[in-house]
PDB file of C-alpha atoms in Angstrom:
ATOM      1  CA  UNK A  20     -38.789  10.446  23.547  1.00  0.00           C
ATOM      2  CA  UNK A  21     -36.045   8.873  25.680  1.00  0.00           C
ATOM      3  CA  UNK A  22     -34.737   5.791  23.889  1.00  0.00           C
ATOM      4  CA  UNK A  23     -33.633   4.257  27.201  1.00  0.00           C
ATOM      5  CA  UNK A  24     -37.334   4.140  28.144  1.00  0.00           C
ATOM      6  CA  UNK A  25     -38.127   2.307  24.897  1.00  0.00           C
ATOM      7  CA  UNK A  26     -35.324  -0.131  25.659  1.00  0.00           C
ATOM      8  CA  UNK A  27     -36.786  -0.752  29.124  1.00  0.00           C
ATOM      9  CA  UNK A  28     -40.227  -1.362  27.563  1.00  0.00           C
ATOM     10  CA  UNK A  29     -38.886  -3.899  25.063  1.00  0.00           C
ATOM     11  CA  UNK A  30     -36.684  -5.662  27.625  1.00  0.00           C
ATOM     12  CA  UNK A  31     -39.539  -6.029  30.133  1.00  0.00           C
ATOM     13  CA  UNK A  32     -41.716  -7.451  27.369  1.00  0.00           C
ATOM     14  CA  UNK A  33     -38.999  -9.930  26.395  1.00  0.00           C
ATOM     15  CA  UNK A  34     -38.235 -11.014  29.964  1.00  0.00           C
ATOM     16  CA  UNK A  35     -41.775 -10.824  31.341  1.00  0.00           C
ATOM     17  CA  UNK A  36     -40.302  -9.872  34.679  1.00  0.00           C
ATOM     18  CA  UNK A  37     -39.026  -6.579  36.150  1.00  0.00           C
ATOM     19  CA  UNK A  38     -36.190  -8.165  38.093  1.00  0.00           C
ATOM     20  CA  UNK A  39     -34.794 -10.051  35.098  1.00  0.00           C
ATOM     21  CA  UNK A  40     -35.230  -6.977  32.886  1.00  0.00           C
ATOM     22  CA  UNK A  41     -33.256  -4.887  35.404  1.00  0.00           C
ATOM     23  CA  UNK A  42     -30.484  -7.473  35.475  1.00  0.00           C
ATOM     24  CA  UNK A  43     -30.354  -7.528  31.665  1.00  0.00           C
ATOM     25  CA  UNK A  44     -30.154  -3.728  31.512  1.00  0.00           C
ATOM     26  CA  UNK A  45     -27.624  -3.580  34.384  1.00  0.00           C
ATOM     27  CA  UNK A  46     -29.946  -1.294  36.352  1.00  0.00           C
ATOM     28  CA  UNK A  47     -31.820  -1.522  39.629  1.00  0.00           C
ATOM     29  CA  UNK A  48     -35.445  -2.647  39.580  1.00  0.00           C
ATOM     30  CA  UNK A  49     -36.717   0.752  40.856  1.00  0.00           C
ATOM     31  CA  UNK A  50     -34.834   2.507  38.045  1.00  0.00           C
ATOM     32  CA  UNK A  51     -36.471   0.295  35.408  1.00  0.00           C
ATOM     33  CA  UNK A  52     -39.912   0.852  37.015  1.00  0.00           C
ATOM     34  CA  UNK A  53     -39.379   4.625  36.844  1.00  0.00           C
ATOM     35  CA  UNK A  54     -38.415   4.411  33.141  1.00  0.00           C
ATOM     36  CA  UNK A  55     -41.552   2.403  32.388  1.00  0.00           C
ATOM     37  CA  UNK A  56     -43.774   4.809  34.308  1.00  0.00           C
ATOM     38  CA  UNK A  57     -42.235   7.798  32.503  1.00  0.00           C
ATOM     39  CA  UNK A  58     -42.804   6.175  29.108  1.00  0.00           C
ATOM     40  CA  UNK A  59     -46.429   5.296  29.900  1.00  0.00           C
ATOM     41  CA  UNK A  60     -47.008   8.894  31.056  1.00  0.00           C
ATOM     42  CA  UNK A  61     -45.477  10.264  27.833  1.00  0.00           C
ATOM     43  CA  UNK A  62     -47.559   7.942  25.652  1.00  0.00           C
ATOM     44  CA  UNK A  63     -50.732   8.224  27.714  1.00  0.00           C
ATOM     45  CA  UNK A  64     -51.262   4.459  27.642  1.00  0.00           C
ATOM     46  CA  UNK A  65     -50.763   1.511  29.969  1.00  0.00           C
ATOM     47  CA  UNK A  66     -48.270  -0.954  28.547  1.00  0.00           C
ATOM     48  CA  UNK A  67     -48.275  -3.700  31.193  1.00  0.00           C
ATOM     49  CA  UNK A  68     -50.395  -5.212  33.890  1.00  0.00           C
ATOM     50  CA  UNK A  69     -48.890  -6.936  36.903  1.00  0.00           C
ATOM     51  CA  UNK A  70     -49.779 -10.544  37.643  1.00  0.00           C
ATOM     52  CA  UNK A  71     -48.410 -13.293  39.888  1.00  0.00           C
ATOM     53  CA  UNK A  72     -46.542 -14.564  36.819  1.00  0.00           C
ATOM     54  CA  UNK A  73     -44.830 -11.247  36.146  1.00  0.00           C
ATOM     55  CA  UNK A  74     -45.466  -8.397  33.717  1.00  0.00           C
ATOM     56  CA  UNK A  75     -48.125  -8.953  31.053  1.00  0.00           C
ATOM     57  CA  UNK A  76     -48.489  -6.757  27.986  1.00  0.00           C
ATOM     58  CA  UNK A  77     -51.782  -4.943  27.602  1.00  0.00           C
ATOM     59  CA  UNK A  78     -53.534  -4.819  24.262  1.00  0.00           C
ATOM     60  CA  UNK A  79     -51.980  -1.395  23.655  1.00  0.00           C
ATOM     61  CA  UNK A  80     -48.597  -2.727  24.736  1.00  0.00           C
ATOM     62  CA  UNK A  81     -48.831  -5.599  22.234  1.00  0.00           C
ATOM     63  CA  UNK A  82     -49.652  -3.162  19.453  1.00  0.00           C
ATOM     64  CA  UNK A  83     -46.804  -0.788  20.274  1.00  0.00           C
ATOM     65  CA  UNK A  84     -44.113  -3.407  20.941  1.00  0.00           C
ATOM     66  CA  UNK A  85     -43.236  -4.098  17.246  1.00  0.00           C
ATOM     67  CA  UNK A  86     -42.827  -0.366  16.615  1.00  0.00           C
ATOM     68  CA  UNK A  87     -40.522   0.003  19.618  1.00  0.00           C
ATOM     69  CA  UNK A  88     -38.442  -2.981  18.487  1.00  0.00           C
ATOM     70  CA  UNK A  89     -38.015  -1.497  15.010  1.00  0.00           C
ATOM     71  CA  UNK A  90     -36.941   1.846  16.484  1.00  0.00           C
ATOM     72  CA  UNK A  91     -34.277   0.173  18.632  1.00  0.00           C
ATOM     73  CA  UNK A  92     -33.074  -1.943  15.684  1.00  0.00           C
ATOM     74  CA  UNK A  93     -32.768   1.213  13.621  1.00  0.00           C
ATOM     75  CA  UNK A  94     -30.735   2.916  16.337  1.00  0.00           C
ATOM     76  CA  UNK A  95     -28.397  -0.089  16.575  1.00  0.00           C
ATOM     77  CA  UNK A  96     -27.919  -0.105  12.799  1.00  0.00           C
ATOM     78  CA  UNK A  97     -27.246   3.620  12.848  1.00  0.00           C
ATOM     79  CA  UNK A  98     -24.504   3.251  15.455  1.00  0.00           C
ATOM     80  CA  UNK A  99     -23.053   0.303  13.527  1.00  0.00           C
ATOM     81  CA  UNK A 100     -22.906   2.475  10.420  1.00  0.00           C
ATOM     82  CA  UNK A 101     -21.145   5.236  12.342  1.00  0.00           C
ATOM     83  CA  UNK A 102     -18.564   2.769  13.655  1.00  0.00           C
ATOM     84  CA  UNK A 103     -18.011   1.417  10.138  1.00  0.00           C
ATOM     85  CA  UNK A 104     -17.383   4.916   8.830  1.00  0.00           C
ATOM     86  CA  UNK A 105     -14.943   5.645  11.639  1.00  0.00           C
ATOM     87  CA  UNK A 106     -13.007   2.431  11.033  1.00  0.00           C
ATOM     88  CA  UNK A 107     -13.164   2.400   7.223  1.00  0.00           C
ATOM     89  CA  UNK A 108     -10.146   3.196   5.088  1.00  0.00           C
ATOM     90  CA  UNK A 109     -10.794   5.867   2.491  1.00  0.00           C
ATOM     91  CA  UNK A 110      -8.954   8.269   0.238  1.00  0.00           C
ATOM     92  CA  UNK A 111      -6.366   7.734  -2.518  1.00  0.00           C
ATOM     93  CA  UNK A 112      -3.695   5.039  -2.508  1.00  0.00           C
ATOM     94  CA  UNK A 113      -1.045   5.423  -5.225  1.00  0.00           C
ATOM     95  CA  UNK A 114       0.690   2.143  -6.076  1.00  0.00           C
ATOM     96  CA  UNK A 115       3.688   1.657  -8.354  1.00  0.00           C
ATOM     97  CA  UNK A 116       3.506  -1.419 -10.578  1.00  0.00           C
ATOM     98  CA  UNK A 117       6.186  -3.228 -12.560  1.00  0.00           C
ATOM     99  CA  UNK A 118       6.443  -6.163 -14.949  1.00  0.00           C
ATOM    100  CA  UNK A 119       3.242  -7.823 -16.129  1.00  0.00           C
ATOM    101  CA  UNK A 120       0.088  -7.869 -13.957  1.00  0.00           C
ATOM    102  CA  UNK A 121      -0.159 -11.658 -14.080  1.00  0.00           C
ATOM    103  CA  UNK A 122       3.285 -12.129 -12.525  1.00  0.00           C
ATOM    104  CA  UNK A 123       2.672  -9.583  -9.745  1.00  0.00           C
ATOM    105  CA  UNK A 124      -0.924 -10.837  -9.184  1.00  0.00           C
ATOM    106  CA  UNK A 125      -2.030  -7.247  -9.531  1.00  0.00           C
ATOM    107  CA  UNK A 126      -5.611  -8.058 -10.534  1.00  0.00           C
ATOM    108  CA  UNK A 127      -6.241 -10.293  -7.532  1.00  0.00           C
ATOM    109  CA  UNK A 128      -4.618  -7.694  -5.246  1.00  0.00           C
ATOM    110  CA  UNK A 129      -6.810  -4.848  -6.513  1.00  0.00           C
ATOM    111  CA  UNK A 130      -9.907  -7.041  -6.228  1.00  0.00           C
ATOM    112  CA  UNK A 131      -9.131  -7.638  -2.550  1.00  0.00           C
ATOM    113  CA  UNK A 132      -8.544  -3.933  -1.969  1.00  0.00           C
ATOM    114  CA  UNK A 133     -11.920  -3.033  -3.498  1.00  0.00           C
ATOM    115  CA  UNK A 134     -13.759  -5.750  -1.571  1.00  0.00           C
ATOM    116  CA  UNK A 135     -12.223  -4.822   1.779  1.00  0.00           C
ATOM    117  CA  UNK A 136     -12.068  -1.045   1.340  1.00  0.00           C
ATOM    118  CA  UNK A 137     -14.700   0.173  -1.135  1.00  0.00           C
ATOM    119  CA  UNK A 138     -14.040   3.796  -0.162  1.00  0.00           C
ATOM    120  CA  UNK A 139     -10.359   3.513  -1.100  1.00  0.00           C
ATOM    121  CA  UNK A 140      -9.416   5.095  -4.433  1.00  0.00           C
ATOM    122  CA  UNK A 141      -6.528   3.155  -5.979  1.00  0.00           C
ATOM    123  CA  UNK A 142      -4.227   4.884  -8.454  1.00  0.00           C
ATOM    124  CA  UNK A 143      -1.700   2.838 -10.449  1.00  0.00           C
ATOM    125  CA  UNK A 144       1.551   4.037 -12.007  1.00  0.00           C
ATOM    126  CA  UNK A 145       3.499   1.605 -14.209  1.00  0.00           C
ATOM    127  CA  UNK A 146       7.267   1.955 -14.327  1.00  0.00           C
ATOM    128  CA  UNK A 147      10.642   0.378 -13.786  1.00  0.00           C
ATOM    129  CA  UNK A 148      11.633  -0.947 -10.393  1.00  0.00           C
ATOM    130  CA  UNK A 149      14.030   1.911  -9.637  1.00  0.00           C
ATOM    131  CA  UNK A 150      11.447   4.513 -10.619  1.00  0.00           C
ATOM    132  CA  UNK A 151       8.970   2.993  -8.175  1.00  0.00           C
ATOM    133  CA  UNK A 152      11.582   3.121  -5.400  1.00  0.00           C
ATOM    134  CA  UNK A 153      12.339   6.779  -6.050  1.00  0.00           C
ATOM    135  CA  UNK A 154       8.680   7.789  -6.268  1.00  0.00           C
ATOM    136  CA  UNK A 155       7.863   5.993  -3.006  1.00  0.00           C
ATOM    137  CA  UNK A 156      10.810   7.832  -1.445  1.00  0.00           C
ATOM    138  CA  UNK A 157       9.550  11.236  -2.594  1.00  0.00           C
ATOM    139  CA  UNK A 158       5.901  10.570  -1.753  1.00  0.00           C
ATOM    140  CA  UNK A 159       4.592  10.489  -5.335  1.00  0.00           C
ATOM    141  CA  UNK A 160       3.659   6.880  -4.634  1.00  0.00           C
ATOM    142  CA  UNK A 161       2.396   5.497  -1.325  1.00  0.00           C
ATOM    143  CA  UNK A 162       3.693   1.980  -1.983  1.00  0.00           C
ATOM    144  CA  UNK A 163       4.747  -0.221  -4.860  1.00  0.00           C
ATOM    145  CA  UNK A 164       6.326  -3.337  -6.258  1.00  0.00           C
ATOM    146  CA  UNK A 165      10.114  -3.539  -6.387  1.00  0.00           C
ATOM    147  CA  UNK A 166      12.708  -6.064  -7.497  1.00  0.00           C
ATOM    148  CA  UNK A 167      15.315  -6.811  -4.852  1.00  0.00           C
ATOM    149  CA  UNK A 168      15.747  -5.708  -1.253  1.00  0.00           C
ATOM    150  CA  UNK A 169      15.392  -1.926  -0.868  1.00  0.00           C
ATOM    151  CA  UNK A 170      17.502   0.353   1.388  1.00  0.00           C
ATOM    152  CA  UNK A 171      16.829   0.426   5.140  1.00  0.00           C
ATOM    153  CA  UNK A 172      14.619   3.518   4.941  1.00  0.00           C
ATOM    154  CA  UNK A 173      11.990   1.293   3.307  1.00  0.00           C
ATOM    155  CA  UNK A 174       9.631  -1.224   4.821  1.00  0.00           C
ATOM    156  CA  UNK A 175       9.482  -4.219   2.509  1.00  0.00           C
ATOM    157  CA  UNK A 176       7.779  -7.566   2.195  1.00  0.00           C
ATOM    158  CA  UNK A 177       9.159 -10.349   0.023  1.00  0.00           C
ATOM    159  CA  UNK A 178       6.353 -11.787  -2.096  1.00  0.00           C
ATOM    160  CA  UNK A 179       8.373 -14.371  -4.029  1.00  0.00           C
ATOM    161  CA  UNK A 180      11.864 -15.171  -5.248  1.00  0.00           C
ATOM    162  CA  UNK A 181      12.610 -16.004  -8.872  1.00  0.00           C
ATOM    163  CA  UNK A 182      15.416 -16.521 -11.358  1.00  0.00           C
ATOM    164  CA  UNK A 183      16.577 -14.629 -14.429  1.00  0.00           C
ATOM    165  CA  UNK A 184      18.184 -16.497 -17.324  1.00  0.00           C
ATOM    166  CA  UNK A 185      20.388 -15.092 -20.046  1.00  0.00           C
ATOM    167  CA  UNK A 186      18.756 -15.684 -23.431  1.00  0.00           C
ATOM    168  CA  UNK A 187      20.406 -15.442 -26.831  1.00  0.00           C
ATOM    169  CA  UNK A 188      19.023 -15.397 -30.389  1.00  0.00           C
ATOM    170  CA  UNK A 189      18.211 -18.542 -32.304  1.00  0.00           C
ATOM    171  CA  UNK A 190      21.382 -20.223 -33.588  1.00  0.00           C
ATOM    172  CA  UNK A 191      23.676 -18.785 -30.895  1.00  0.00           C
ATOM    173  CA  UNK A 192      24.055 -21.999 -28.921  1.00  0.00           C
ATOM    174  CA  UNK A 193      27.729 -22.392 -29.775  1.00  0.00           C
ATOM    175  CA  UNK A 194      28.383 -18.822 -28.637  1.00  0.00           C
ATOM    176  CA  UNK A 195      26.796 -19.161 -25.167  1.00  0.00           C
ATOM    177  CA  UNK A 196      26.922 -22.863 -24.237  1.00  0.00           C
ATOM    178  CA  UNK A 197      29.239 -23.468 -21.302  1.00  0.00           C
ATOM    179  CA  UNK A 198      30.243 -19.791 -21.134  1.00  0.00           C
ATOM    180  CA  UNK A 199      30.658 -17.917 -17.838  1.00  0.00           C
ATOM    181  CA  UNK A 200      29.938 -14.227 -17.255  1.00  0.00           C
ATOM    182  CA  UNK A 201      33.435 -13.216 -18.317  1.00  0.00           C
ATOM    183  CA  UNK A 202      32.997 -14.892 -21.699  1.00  0.00           C
ATOM    184  CA  UNK A 203      29.444 -13.661 -22.173  1.00  0.00           C
ATOM    185  CA  UNK A 204      30.646 -10.086 -21.664  1.00  0.00           C
ATOM    186  CA  UNK A 205      32.361 -10.255 -25.056  1.00  0.00           C
ATOM    187  CA  UNK A 206      29.028 -10.695 -26.822  1.00  0.00           C
ATOM    188  CA  UNK A 207      26.559  -7.913 -27.669  1.00  0.00           C
ATOM    189  CA  UNK A 208      24.015  -7.149 -24.954  1.00  0.00           C
ATOM    190  CA  UNK A 209      20.627  -5.462 -24.937  1.00  0.00           C
ATOM    191  CA  UNK A 210      21.056  -3.173 -21.946  1.00  0.00           C
ATOM    192  CA  UNK A 211      18.602  -1.457 -19.599  1.00  0.00           C
ATOM    193  CA  UNK A 212      18.593   1.955 -17.862  1.00  0.00           C
ATOM    194  CA  UNK A 213      19.941   2.290 -14.273  1.00  0.00           C
ATOM    195  CA  UNK A 214      16.346   2.325 -12.940  1.00  0.00           C
ATOM    196  CA  UNK A 215      15.860  -1.245 -14.176  1.00  0.00           C
ATOM    197  CA  UNK A 216      16.468  -4.345 -12.067  1.00  0.00           C
ATOM    198  CA  UNK A 217      18.235  -5.847 -15.103  1.00  0.00           C
ATOM    199  CA  UNK A 218      20.813  -3.073 -14.911  1.00  0.00           C
ATOM    200  CA  UNK A 219      21.375  -3.445 -11.146  1.00  0.00           C
ATOM    201  CA  UNK A 220      21.765  -7.211 -11.345  1.00  0.00           C
ATOM    202  CA  UNK A 221      24.089  -7.232 -14.369  1.00  0.00           C
ATOM    203  CA  UNK A 222      26.289  -4.352 -13.236  1.00  0.00           C
ATOM    204  CA  UNK A 223      26.871  -6.082  -9.902  1.00  0.00           C
ATOM    205  CA  UNK A 224      27.630  -9.423 -11.519  1.00  0.00           C
ATOM    206  CA  UNK A 225      29.977  -8.100 -14.225  1.00  0.00           C
ATOM    207  CA  UNK A 226      31.751  -5.969 -11.610  1.00  0.00           C
ATOM    208  CA  UNK A 227      32.846  -9.199  -9.962  1.00  0.00           C
ATOM    209  CA  UNK A 228      34.691 -10.021 -13.198  1.00  0.00           C
ATOM    210  CA  UNK A 229      35.881  -6.425 -13.681  1.00  0.00           C
ATOM    211  CA  UNK A 230      34.334  -6.315 -17.168  1.00  0.00           C
ATOM    212  CA  UNK A 231      31.611  -4.355 -18.881  1.00  0.00           C
ATOM    213  CA  UNK A 232      29.809  -6.018 -21.786  1.00  0.00           C
ATOM    214  CA  UNK A 233      29.235  -4.510 -25.202  1.00  0.00           C
ATOM    215  CA  UNK A 234      25.916  -2.645 -25.127  1.00  0.00           C
ATOM    216  CA  UNK A 235      24.249  -2.504 -28.534  1.00  0.00           C
ATOM    217  CA  UNK A 236      20.822  -1.202 -27.445  1.00  0.00           C
ATOM    218  CA  UNK A 237      19.288   0.513 -24.419  1.00  0.00           C
ATOM    219  CA  UNK A 238      15.692  -0.588 -23.769  1.00  0.00           C
ATOM    220  CA  UNK A 239      13.333   0.042 -20.841  1.00  0.00           C
ATOM    221  CA  UNK A 240      10.639  -2.544 -21.621  1.00  0.00           C
ATOM    222  CA  UNK A 241      11.060  -6.295 -21.086  1.00  0.00           C
ATOM    223  CA  UNK A 242       8.851  -7.081 -24.066  1.00  0.00           C
ATOM    224  CA  UNK A 243      11.017  -4.896 -26.324  1.00  0.00           C
ATOM    225  CA  UNK A 244      14.180  -6.516 -24.990  1.00  0.00           C
ATOM    226  CA  UNK A 245      12.782  -9.929 -25.844  1.00  0.00           C
ATOM    227  CA  UNK A 246      11.804  -8.778 -29.344  1.00  0.00           C
ATOM    228  CA  UNK A 247      15.371  -7.620 -29.966  1.00  0.00           C
ATOM    229  CA  UNK A 248      16.696 -11.002 -28.853  1.00  0.00           C
ATOM    230  CA  UNK A 249      14.318 -12.695 -31.291  1.00  0.00           C
ATOM    231  CA  UNK A 250      15.601 -10.354 -34.004  1.00  0.00           C
ATOM    232  CA  UNK A 251      19.167 -11.507 -33.407  1.00  0.00           C
ATOM    233  CA  UNK A 252      20.474  -8.276 -31.875  1.00  0.00           C
ATOM    234  CA  UNK A 253      22.043  -9.677 -28.718  1.00  0.00           C
ATOM    235  CA  UNK A 254      21.682 -11.173 -25.235  1.00  0.00           C
ATOM    236  CA  UNK A 255      19.269 -10.167 -22.510  1.00  0.00           C
ATOM    237  CA  UNK A 256      18.067 -11.161 -19.070  1.00  0.00           C
ATOM    238  CA  UNK A 257      14.646 -12.813 -19.092  1.00  0.00           C
ATOM    239  CA  UNK A 258      12.612 -14.329 -16.273  1.00  0.00           C
ATOM    240  CA  UNK A 259      13.107 -18.091 -16.196  1.00  0.00           C
ATOM    241  CA  UNK A 260       9.468 -18.963 -16.945  1.00  0.00           C
ATOM    242  CA  UNK A 261       9.463 -16.699 -20.009  1.00  0.00           C
ATOM    243  CA  UNK A 262      12.898 -17.910 -21.110  1.00  0.00           C
ATOM    244  CA  UNK A 263      11.761 -21.541 -21.068  1.00  0.00           C
ATOM    245  CA  UNK A 264       8.640 -20.675 -23.038  1.00  0.00           C
ATOM    246  CA  UNK A 265      10.553 -18.677 -25.651  1.00  0.00           C
ATOM    247  CA  UNK A 266      13.166 -21.412 -25.983  1.00  0.00           C
ATOM    248  CA  UNK A 267      10.399 -23.894 -26.711  1.00  0.00           C
ATOM    249  CA  UNK A 268       8.310 -21.711 -29.032  1.00  0.00           C
ATOM    250  CA  UNK A 269      10.908 -19.547 -30.804  1.00  0.00           C
ATOM    251  CA  UNK A 270      14.104 -21.599 -30.351  1.00  0.00           C
ATOM    252  CA  UNK A 271      15.829 -18.906 -28.325  1.00  0.00           C
ATOM    253  CA  UNK A 272      18.963 -20.162 -26.608  1.00  0.00           C
ATOM    254  CA  UNK A 273      19.347 -20.147 -22.825  1.00  0.00           C
ATOM    255  CA  UNK A 274      22.885 -19.749 -21.485  1.00  0.00           C
ATOM    256  CA  UNK A 275      23.299 -22.957 -19.518  1.00  0.00           C
ATOM    257  CA  UNK A 276      25.891 -22.049 -16.884  1.00  0.00           C
ATOM    258  CA  UNK A 277      24.715 -18.663 -15.575  1.00  0.00           C
ATOM    259  CA  UNK A 278      21.622 -17.238 -13.905  1.00  0.00           C
ATOM    260  CA  UNK A 279      20.679 -14.491 -11.458  1.00  0.00           C
ATOM    261  CA  UNK A 280      18.164 -14.581  -8.626  1.00  0.00           C
ATOM    262  CA  UNK A 281      16.186 -11.763  -7.066  1.00  0.00           C
ATOM    263  CA  UNK A 282      13.012 -11.089  -5.105  1.00  0.00           C
ATOM    264  CA  UNK A 283       9.697  -9.500  -5.946  1.00  0.00           C
ATOM    265  CA  UNK A 284       8.972  -7.222  -3.007  1.00  0.00           C
ATOM    266  CA  UNK A 285       6.343  -4.697  -1.991  1.00  0.00           C
ATOM    267  CA  UNK A 286       7.695  -1.517  -0.433  1.00  0.00           C
ATOM    268  CA  UNK A 287       6.713   1.629   1.440  1.00  0.00           C
ATOM    269  CA  UNK A 288       8.647   4.077   3.566  1.00  0.00           C
ATOM    270  CA  UNK A 289       9.371   2.854   7.103  1.00  0.00           C
ATOM    271  CA  UNK A 290       7.913   6.111   8.403  1.00  0.00           C
ATOM    272  CA  UNK A 291       4.565   5.402   6.716  1.00  0.00           C
ATOM    273  CA  UNK A 292       4.145   1.651   7.184  1.00  0.00           C
ATOM    274  CA  UNK A 293       1.507   2.017   9.938  1.00  0.00           C
ATOM    275  CA  UNK A 294      -0.779   4.263   7.884  1.00  0.00           C
ATOM    276  CA  UNK A 295      -4.086   2.328   7.621  1.00  0.00           C
ATOM    277  CA  UNK A 296      -4.249   2.109   3.810  1.00  0.00           C
ATOM    278  CA  UNK A 297      -0.595   1.103   3.459  1.00  0.00           C
ATOM    279  CA  UNK A 298      -0.715  -1.404   6.336  1.00  0.00           C
ATOM    280  CA  UNK A 299      -3.843  -2.983   4.876  1.00  0.00           C
ATOM    281  CA  UNK A 300      -2.223  -3.262   1.433  1.00  0.00           C
ATOM    282  CA  UNK A 301       0.710  -5.160   2.969  1.00  0.00           C
ATOM    283  CA  UNK A 302      -1.635  -7.486   4.882  1.00  0.00           C
ATOM    284  CA  UNK A 303      -3.757  -8.250   1.813  1.00  0.00           C
ATOM    285  CA  UNK A 304      -0.690  -8.995  -0.313  1.00  0.00           C
ATOM    286  CA  UNK A 305       0.786 -11.234   2.372  1.00  0.00           C
ATOM    287  CA  UNK A 306      -2.423 -13.279   2.481  1.00  0.00           C
ATOM    288  CA  UNK A 307      -2.648 -13.383  -1.300  1.00  0.00           C
ATOM    289  CA  UNK A 308       0.883 -14.689  -1.802  1.00  0.00           C
ATOM    290  CA  UNK A 309       0.620 -17.093   1.130  1.00  0.00           C
ATOM    291  CA  UNK A 310      -2.027 -19.117  -0.720  1.00  0.00           C
TER     292      UNK A 310
END
């Protein structure tokens, strides 16, 4: 059966007039009449009678109209489903994560990804900021969180800016109060690997003073660094919000004259930024952090 004939049948029934039905279908009136005649011949029934008021459904026409309408609705839904499949984003999306999920709003981000792209398979890889950068560069990761502004080969989006404080163990106030970076370099430090944002920030800052602090431990987890500070081992960089909390709860000391600022960014390679899954991830994050 020709579905265009069914569409002509339904449209004539809705309009009650051949001329208006032809206008609605963007066809000539003779063309619509031919479609109706062909359908009636195929079915072996008369669907309409002509009257001065227009086209009137016969008893058979009234019985068949609901079936024809359901067929056309089904066809429209089918085409809509095809279009959705063609425009949907699917496949794996590997994302590098850093820090704690609450700070990066990772949960809310993944929820948006699932809601908007249910056929997308998200894979997470936790690591240090520099590791994420390198794995995005080599294609192990499609995108990821990063601290700071990446090199020009990367497309990046600043999500927020924040401050790092230098925290010292309980009872060290006299050792850090009023001290600049040059003086703090003489104290023991809990250091981080080159892949860490802590390392990049501190190396750059101490280079300005042409000094390198005493490194008493090398740690790649922020939580472990903070535990060592609590244990009295040495100084460390800590995000301002955490530093204030720890100073209040555990009497850690915040160096009062120094701080470092950086940005939480989301990155992907410039050459891949227009890929549908990656572009959508950037858009969703932008909306999430704009609120």
